[in-house]
Coordinates of C-alpha atoms in Angstrom, one line a residue:
X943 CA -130.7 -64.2 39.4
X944 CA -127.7 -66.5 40.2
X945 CA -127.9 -70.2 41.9
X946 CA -125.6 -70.6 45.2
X947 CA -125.4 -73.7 46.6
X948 CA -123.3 -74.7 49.8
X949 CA -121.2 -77.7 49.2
X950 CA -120.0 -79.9 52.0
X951 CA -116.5 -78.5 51.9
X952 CA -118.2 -75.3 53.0
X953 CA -117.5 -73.3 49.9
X954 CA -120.2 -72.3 47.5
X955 CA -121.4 -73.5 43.9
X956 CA -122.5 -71.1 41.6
X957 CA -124.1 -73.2 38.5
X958 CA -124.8 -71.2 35.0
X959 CA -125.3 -72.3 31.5
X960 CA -123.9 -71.4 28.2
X961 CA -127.0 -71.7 25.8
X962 CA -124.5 -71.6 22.6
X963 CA -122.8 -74.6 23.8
X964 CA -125.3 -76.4 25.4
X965 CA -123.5 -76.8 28.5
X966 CA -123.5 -76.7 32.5
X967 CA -120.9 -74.6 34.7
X968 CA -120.5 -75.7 37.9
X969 CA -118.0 -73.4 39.3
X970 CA -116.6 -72.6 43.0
X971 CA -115.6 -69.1 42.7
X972 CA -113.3 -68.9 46.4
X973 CA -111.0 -71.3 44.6
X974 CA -111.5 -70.8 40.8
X975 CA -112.3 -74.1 39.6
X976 CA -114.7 -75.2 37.1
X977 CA -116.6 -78.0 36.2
X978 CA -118.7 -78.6 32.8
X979 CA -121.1 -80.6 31.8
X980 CA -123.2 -81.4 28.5
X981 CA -125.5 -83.1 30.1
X982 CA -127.8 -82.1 32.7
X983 CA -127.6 -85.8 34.5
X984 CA -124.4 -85.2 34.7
X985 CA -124.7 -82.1 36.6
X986 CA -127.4 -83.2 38.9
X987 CA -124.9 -86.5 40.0
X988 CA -122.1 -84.1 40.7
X989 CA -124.7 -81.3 42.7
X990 CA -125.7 -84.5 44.6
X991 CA -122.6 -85.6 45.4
X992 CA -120.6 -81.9 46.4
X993 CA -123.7 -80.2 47.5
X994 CA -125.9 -79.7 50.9
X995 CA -129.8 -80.1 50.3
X996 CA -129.6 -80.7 46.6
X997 CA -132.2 -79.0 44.2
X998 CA -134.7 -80.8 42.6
X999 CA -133.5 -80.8 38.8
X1000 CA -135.9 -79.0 37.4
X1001 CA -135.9 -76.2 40.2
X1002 CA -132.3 -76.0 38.7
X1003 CA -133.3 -75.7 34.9
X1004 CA -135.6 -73.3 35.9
X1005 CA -133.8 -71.0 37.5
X1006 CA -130.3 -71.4 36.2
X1007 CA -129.0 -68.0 34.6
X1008 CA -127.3 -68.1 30.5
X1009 CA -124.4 -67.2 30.7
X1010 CA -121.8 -66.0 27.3
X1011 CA -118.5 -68.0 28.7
X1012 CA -115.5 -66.7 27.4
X1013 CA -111.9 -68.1 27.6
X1014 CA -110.6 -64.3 27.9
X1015 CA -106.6 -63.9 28.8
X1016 CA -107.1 -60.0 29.2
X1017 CA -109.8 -60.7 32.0
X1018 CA -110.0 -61.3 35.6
X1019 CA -111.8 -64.6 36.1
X1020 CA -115.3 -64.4 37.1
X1021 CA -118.4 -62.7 36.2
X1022 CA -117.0 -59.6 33.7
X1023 CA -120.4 -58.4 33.0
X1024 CA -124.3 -59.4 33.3
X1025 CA -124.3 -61.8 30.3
X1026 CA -120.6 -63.2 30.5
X1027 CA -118.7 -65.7 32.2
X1028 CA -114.9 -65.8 31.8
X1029 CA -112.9 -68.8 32.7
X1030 CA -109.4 -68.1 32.0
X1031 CA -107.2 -68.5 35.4
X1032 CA -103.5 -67.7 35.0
X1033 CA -101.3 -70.3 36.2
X1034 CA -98.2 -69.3 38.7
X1035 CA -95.7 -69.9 35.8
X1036 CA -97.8 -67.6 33.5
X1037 CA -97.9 -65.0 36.1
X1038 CA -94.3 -64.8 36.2
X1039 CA -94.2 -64.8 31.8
X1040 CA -95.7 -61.7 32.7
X1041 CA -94.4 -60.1 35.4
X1042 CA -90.6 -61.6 35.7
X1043 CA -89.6 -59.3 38.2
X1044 CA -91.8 -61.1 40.5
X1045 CA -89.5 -64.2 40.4
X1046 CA -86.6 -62.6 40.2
X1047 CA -85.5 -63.1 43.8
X1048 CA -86.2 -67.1 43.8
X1049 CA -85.1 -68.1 40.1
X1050 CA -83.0 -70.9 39.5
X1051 CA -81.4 -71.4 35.7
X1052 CA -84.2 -74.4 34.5
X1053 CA -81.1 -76.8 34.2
X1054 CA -82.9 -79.9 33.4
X1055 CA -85.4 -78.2 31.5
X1056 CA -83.0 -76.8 29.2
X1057 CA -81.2 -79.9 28.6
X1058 CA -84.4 -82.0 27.8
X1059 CA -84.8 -79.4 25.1
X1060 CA -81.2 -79.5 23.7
X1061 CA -81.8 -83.7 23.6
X1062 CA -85.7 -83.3 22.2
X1063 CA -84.4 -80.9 19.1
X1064 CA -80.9 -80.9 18.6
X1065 CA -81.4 -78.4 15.9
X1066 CA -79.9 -75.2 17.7
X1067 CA -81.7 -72.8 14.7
X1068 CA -85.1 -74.7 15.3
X1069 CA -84.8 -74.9 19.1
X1070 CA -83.9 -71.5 19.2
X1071 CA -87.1 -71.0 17.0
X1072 CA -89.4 -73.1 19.5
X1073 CA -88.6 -70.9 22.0
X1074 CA -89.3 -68.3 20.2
X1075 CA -92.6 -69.1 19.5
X1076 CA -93.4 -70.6 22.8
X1077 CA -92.5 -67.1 24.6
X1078 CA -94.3 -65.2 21.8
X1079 CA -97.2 -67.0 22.2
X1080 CA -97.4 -67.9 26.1
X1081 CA -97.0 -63.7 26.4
X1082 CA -99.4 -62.6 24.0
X1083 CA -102.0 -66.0 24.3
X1084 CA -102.3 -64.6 20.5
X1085 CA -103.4 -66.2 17.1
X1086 CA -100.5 -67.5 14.8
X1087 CA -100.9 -69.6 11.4
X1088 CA -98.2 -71.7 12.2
X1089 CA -98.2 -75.7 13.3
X1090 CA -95.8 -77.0 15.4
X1091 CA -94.9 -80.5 14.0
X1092 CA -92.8 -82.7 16.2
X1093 CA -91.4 -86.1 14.1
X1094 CA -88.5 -88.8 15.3
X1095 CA -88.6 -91.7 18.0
X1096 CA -90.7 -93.0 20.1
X1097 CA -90.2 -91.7 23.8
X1098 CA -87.9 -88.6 22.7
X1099 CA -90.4 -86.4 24.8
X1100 CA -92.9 -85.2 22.6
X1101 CA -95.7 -85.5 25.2
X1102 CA -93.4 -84.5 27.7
X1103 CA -93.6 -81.0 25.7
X1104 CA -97.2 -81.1 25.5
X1105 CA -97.7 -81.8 29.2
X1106 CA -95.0 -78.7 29.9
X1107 CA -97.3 -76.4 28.5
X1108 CA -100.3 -77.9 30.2
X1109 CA -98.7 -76.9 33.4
X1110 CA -98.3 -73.2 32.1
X1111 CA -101.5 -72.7 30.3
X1112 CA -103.5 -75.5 30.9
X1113 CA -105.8 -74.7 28.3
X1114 CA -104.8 -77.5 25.9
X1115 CA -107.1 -79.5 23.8
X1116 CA -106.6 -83.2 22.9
X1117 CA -109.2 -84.2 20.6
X1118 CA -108.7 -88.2 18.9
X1119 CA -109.1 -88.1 15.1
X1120 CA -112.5 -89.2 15.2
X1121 CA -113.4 -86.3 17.8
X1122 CA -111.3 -84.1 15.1
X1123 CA -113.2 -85.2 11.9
X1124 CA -116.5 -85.0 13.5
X1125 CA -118.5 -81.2 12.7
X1126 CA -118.6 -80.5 16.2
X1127 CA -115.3 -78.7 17.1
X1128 CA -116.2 -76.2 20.0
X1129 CA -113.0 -77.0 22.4
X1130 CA -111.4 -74.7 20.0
X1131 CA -113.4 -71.9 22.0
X1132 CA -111.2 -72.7 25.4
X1133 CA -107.9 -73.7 24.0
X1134 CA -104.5 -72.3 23.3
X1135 CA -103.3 -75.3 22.2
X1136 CA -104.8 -78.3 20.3
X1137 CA -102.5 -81.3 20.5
X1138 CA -103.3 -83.9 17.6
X1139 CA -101.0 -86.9 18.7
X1140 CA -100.5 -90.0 16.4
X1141 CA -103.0 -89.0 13.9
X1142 CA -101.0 -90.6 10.7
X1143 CA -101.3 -93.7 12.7
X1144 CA -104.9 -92.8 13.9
X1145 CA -106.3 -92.0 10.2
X1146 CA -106.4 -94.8 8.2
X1147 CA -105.9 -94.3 4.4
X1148 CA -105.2 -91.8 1.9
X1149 CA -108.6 -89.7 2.2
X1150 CA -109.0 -89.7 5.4
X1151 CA -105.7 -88.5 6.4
X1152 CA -106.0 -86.4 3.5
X1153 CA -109.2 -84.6 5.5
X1154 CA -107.7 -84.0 8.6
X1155 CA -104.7 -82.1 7.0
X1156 CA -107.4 -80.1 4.8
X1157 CA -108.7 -79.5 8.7
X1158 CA -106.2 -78.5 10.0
X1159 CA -105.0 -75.8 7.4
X1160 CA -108.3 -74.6 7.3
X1161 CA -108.5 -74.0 10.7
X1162 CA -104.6 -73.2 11.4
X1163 CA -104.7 -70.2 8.3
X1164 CA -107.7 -67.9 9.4
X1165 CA -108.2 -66.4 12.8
X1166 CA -112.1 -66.8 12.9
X1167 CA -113.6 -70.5 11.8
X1168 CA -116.5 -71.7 11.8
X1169 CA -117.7 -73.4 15.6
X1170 CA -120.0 -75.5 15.8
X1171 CA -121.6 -76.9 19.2
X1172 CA -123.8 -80.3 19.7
X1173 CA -127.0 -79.8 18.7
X1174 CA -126.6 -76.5 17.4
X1175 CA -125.8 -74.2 14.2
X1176 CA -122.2 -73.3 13.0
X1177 CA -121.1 -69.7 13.9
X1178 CA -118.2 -67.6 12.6
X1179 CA -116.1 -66.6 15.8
X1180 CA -112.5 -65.7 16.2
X1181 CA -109.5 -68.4 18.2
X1182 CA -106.1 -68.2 19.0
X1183 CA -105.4 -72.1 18.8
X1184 CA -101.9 -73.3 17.7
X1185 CA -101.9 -76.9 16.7
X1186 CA -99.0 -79.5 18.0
X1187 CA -98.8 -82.0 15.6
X1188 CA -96.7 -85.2 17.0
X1189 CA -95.8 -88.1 15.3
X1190 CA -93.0 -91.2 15.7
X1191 CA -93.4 -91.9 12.0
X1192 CA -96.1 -92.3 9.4
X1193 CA -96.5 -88.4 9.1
X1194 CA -100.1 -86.2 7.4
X1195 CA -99.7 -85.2 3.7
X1196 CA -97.4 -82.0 3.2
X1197 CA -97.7 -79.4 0.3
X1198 CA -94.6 -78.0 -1.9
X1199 CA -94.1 -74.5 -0.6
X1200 CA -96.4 -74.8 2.8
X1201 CA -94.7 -72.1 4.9
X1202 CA -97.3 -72.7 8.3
X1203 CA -95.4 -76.1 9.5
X1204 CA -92.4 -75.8 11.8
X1205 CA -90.8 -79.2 11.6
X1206 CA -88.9 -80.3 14.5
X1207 CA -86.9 -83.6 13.9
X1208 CA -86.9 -85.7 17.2
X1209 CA -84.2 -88.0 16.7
X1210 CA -82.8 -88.9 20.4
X1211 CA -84.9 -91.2 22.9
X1212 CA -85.0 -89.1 26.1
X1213 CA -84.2 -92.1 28.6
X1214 CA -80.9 -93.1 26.7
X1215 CA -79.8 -89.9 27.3
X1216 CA -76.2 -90.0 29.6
X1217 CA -77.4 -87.1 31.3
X1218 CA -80.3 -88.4 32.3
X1219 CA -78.9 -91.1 34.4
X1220 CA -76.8 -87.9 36.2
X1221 CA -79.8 -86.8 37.1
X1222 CA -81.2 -89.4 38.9
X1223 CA -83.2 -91.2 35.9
X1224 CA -86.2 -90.9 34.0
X1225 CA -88.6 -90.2 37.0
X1226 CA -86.5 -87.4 38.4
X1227 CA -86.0 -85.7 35.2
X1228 CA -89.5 -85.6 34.0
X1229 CA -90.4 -83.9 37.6
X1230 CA -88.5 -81.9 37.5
X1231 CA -89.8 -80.4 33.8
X1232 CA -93.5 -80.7 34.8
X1233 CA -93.5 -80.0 38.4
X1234 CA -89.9 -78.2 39.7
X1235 CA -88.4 -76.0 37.0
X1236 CA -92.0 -75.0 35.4
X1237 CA -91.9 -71.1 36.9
X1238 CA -88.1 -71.0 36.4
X1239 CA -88.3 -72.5 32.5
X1240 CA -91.0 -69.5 32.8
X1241 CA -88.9 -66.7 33.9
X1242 CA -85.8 -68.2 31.4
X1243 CA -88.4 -67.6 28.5
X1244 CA -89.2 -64.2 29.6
X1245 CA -85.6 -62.9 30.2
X1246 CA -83.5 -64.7 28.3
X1247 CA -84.8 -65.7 25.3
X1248 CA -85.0 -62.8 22.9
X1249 CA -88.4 -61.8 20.7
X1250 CA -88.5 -62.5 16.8
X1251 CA -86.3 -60.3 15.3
X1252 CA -88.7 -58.3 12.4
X1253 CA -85.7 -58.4 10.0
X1254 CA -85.6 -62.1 9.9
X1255 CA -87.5 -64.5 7.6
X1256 CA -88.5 -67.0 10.5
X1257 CA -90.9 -65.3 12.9
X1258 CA -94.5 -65.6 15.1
X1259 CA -96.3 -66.2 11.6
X1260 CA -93.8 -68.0 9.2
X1261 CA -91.8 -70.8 10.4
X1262 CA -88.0 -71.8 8.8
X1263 CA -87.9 -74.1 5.7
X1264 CA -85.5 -76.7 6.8
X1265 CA -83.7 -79.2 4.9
X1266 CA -85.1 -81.9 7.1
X1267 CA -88.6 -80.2 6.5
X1268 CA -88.0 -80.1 2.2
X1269 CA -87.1 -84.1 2.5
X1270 CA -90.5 -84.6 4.8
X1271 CA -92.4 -82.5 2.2
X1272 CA -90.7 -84.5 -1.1
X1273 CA -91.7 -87.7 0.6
X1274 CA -95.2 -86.9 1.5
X1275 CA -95.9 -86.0 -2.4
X1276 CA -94.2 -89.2 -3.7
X1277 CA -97.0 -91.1 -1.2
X1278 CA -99.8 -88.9 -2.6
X1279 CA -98.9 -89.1 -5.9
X1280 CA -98.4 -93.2 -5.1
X1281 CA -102.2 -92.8 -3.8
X1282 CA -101.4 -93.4 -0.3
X1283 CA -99.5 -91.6 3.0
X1284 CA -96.8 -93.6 4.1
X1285 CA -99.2 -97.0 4.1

């Protein structure tokens, strides 16, 4: 049984639910968008509001189908059995990740792109890292142990990173620290990425900063966790989240020896960047990365930038250890060993 509704942009609705997470899908198949909801007023103002001749909502509870919705890279979006939903849609740029060839004919070296990267880590051996990484894992969508940790100035371009990889993935969580210490933690179900922005500012005082970083290795070191949904039961299941850590100073507690954190020092503020004015300024630049070079940055990361070499120590699942990352680690145990993080 499925539930088709005609929307007034004459295109249809197809609504199921996901009894695990205790949530609504709204979802217009002819154009492969979603919509969720957790709760079912929620659904019933947007069905109001999109829909010809709304149901009644309890016609809708009663007849809405459950539905397994998966977040499945290796799937066609859509209905891929009778009990499973999967929502995964690639984007144009991860298209051509796959199939370069397809580009071929229209690419364009990612000029600006490439330059924002030299200015956001000037470290050649961890930017060639990065990009590394980021074609390792925006080819494969697989899991990894390592964190991406992204220190230095404000306005260097962190966010502009994050936002990048929105365009190419989109499936990018941004949980607060609140949302992140809270049990509930089933956005790790639909994301590739988890972005955890500010959080030494966020987190205030030793133990509670101290929590989130026990979180986050607990969650970064195994490939199944434990999710748990609103309302219901934790249950072991496997991810393939990498966690972007950024920070402008005040940075989580580091361990002696802990080989999952790339460190990426990010000394130079974007804007003050000479080059940037040759390009026409902050506004043109940061189009251009987002919106204009995204499929070409894309085709530059599938052809040009080589795969981890297995003879090297640095690779998809063990990051360099840096002399920047040593003095970052040696001051985050003089602060716990002081009883505080960088307070």
């Amino acid at each position: 049984q499925r539930v088709l509704l005609s929307t007034k942009r004459q295109t249809t609705l197809e609504l199921v639910y996901d009894d695990f997470r205790q949530s609504y899908y709204a979802i217009d198949m002819a154009n492969e968008r979603v919509q969720a909801f957790n709760k079912d007023a929620d659904l019933m103002s947007y069905v109001e509001a999109v829909t010809i001749n709304a149901p009644k909502k309890a016609d809708i509870k009663r007849k809405v189908p459950l539905k397994l919705v998966v977040n499945e890279p290796s799937q066609p979006f859509g209905h891929i059995s009778d009990d499973e939903f999967n929502l995964f849609k690639q984007t144009p740029g991860l298209q051509v990740l796959h199939n370069p060839e397809t580009w071929a004919e229209h690419y364009t070296p990612p000029v600006v792109t490439l330059k924002y990267f030299e200015t956001l880590v000037p470290d050649e051996g961890m930017r060639d890292y990065l990009l590394k990484f980021l074609r390792k894992k925006l080819t494969t969508l697989s899991y990894s142990p390592v964190i991406l940790y992204f220190m230095g100035v404000h306005g260097s371009g962190k966010d502009t990173l994050v936002t990048l990889l929105a365009e190419i993935i989109s499936n990018i969580a941004k949980p607060t620290a609140k949302e992140f210490l809270e049990q509930y933690n089933a956005y790790m179900l639909d994301s590739f990425f988890v972005h955890l922005d500010e959080y030494g500012n966020q987190l205030q005082g030793f133990s509670a900063r101290e929590e989130a970083m026990g979180k986050i290795k607990a969650w970064s070191g195994k490939s199944t966790i434990n999710i748990r949904a609103m309302r219901t039961d934790s249950e072991p299941m496997p991810h393939r989240v990498t966690f972007i850590m950024t920070q402008n100073k005040n940075p989580l507690m580091l361990e002696d020896g802990d080989r999952r954190i790339a460190y990426f020092d990010t000394p130079n503020k974007l804007a003050a960047q000479p080059w940037v004015y040759t390009h026409g300024g902050m506004d043109k630049v940061y189009k251009s990365i987002v919106e204009d070079e995204v499929i070409d940055f894309c085709y530059y990361l599938a052809t040009e930038v080589k795969d981890f070499d297995p003879r090297e120590d640095a690779n998809y699942t063990s990051p360099p250890m840096t002399a920047k990352k040593h003095e970052l680690i040696a001051d985050s145990i003089e602060a716990q060993i002081n009883g505080h993080a960088f307070d």
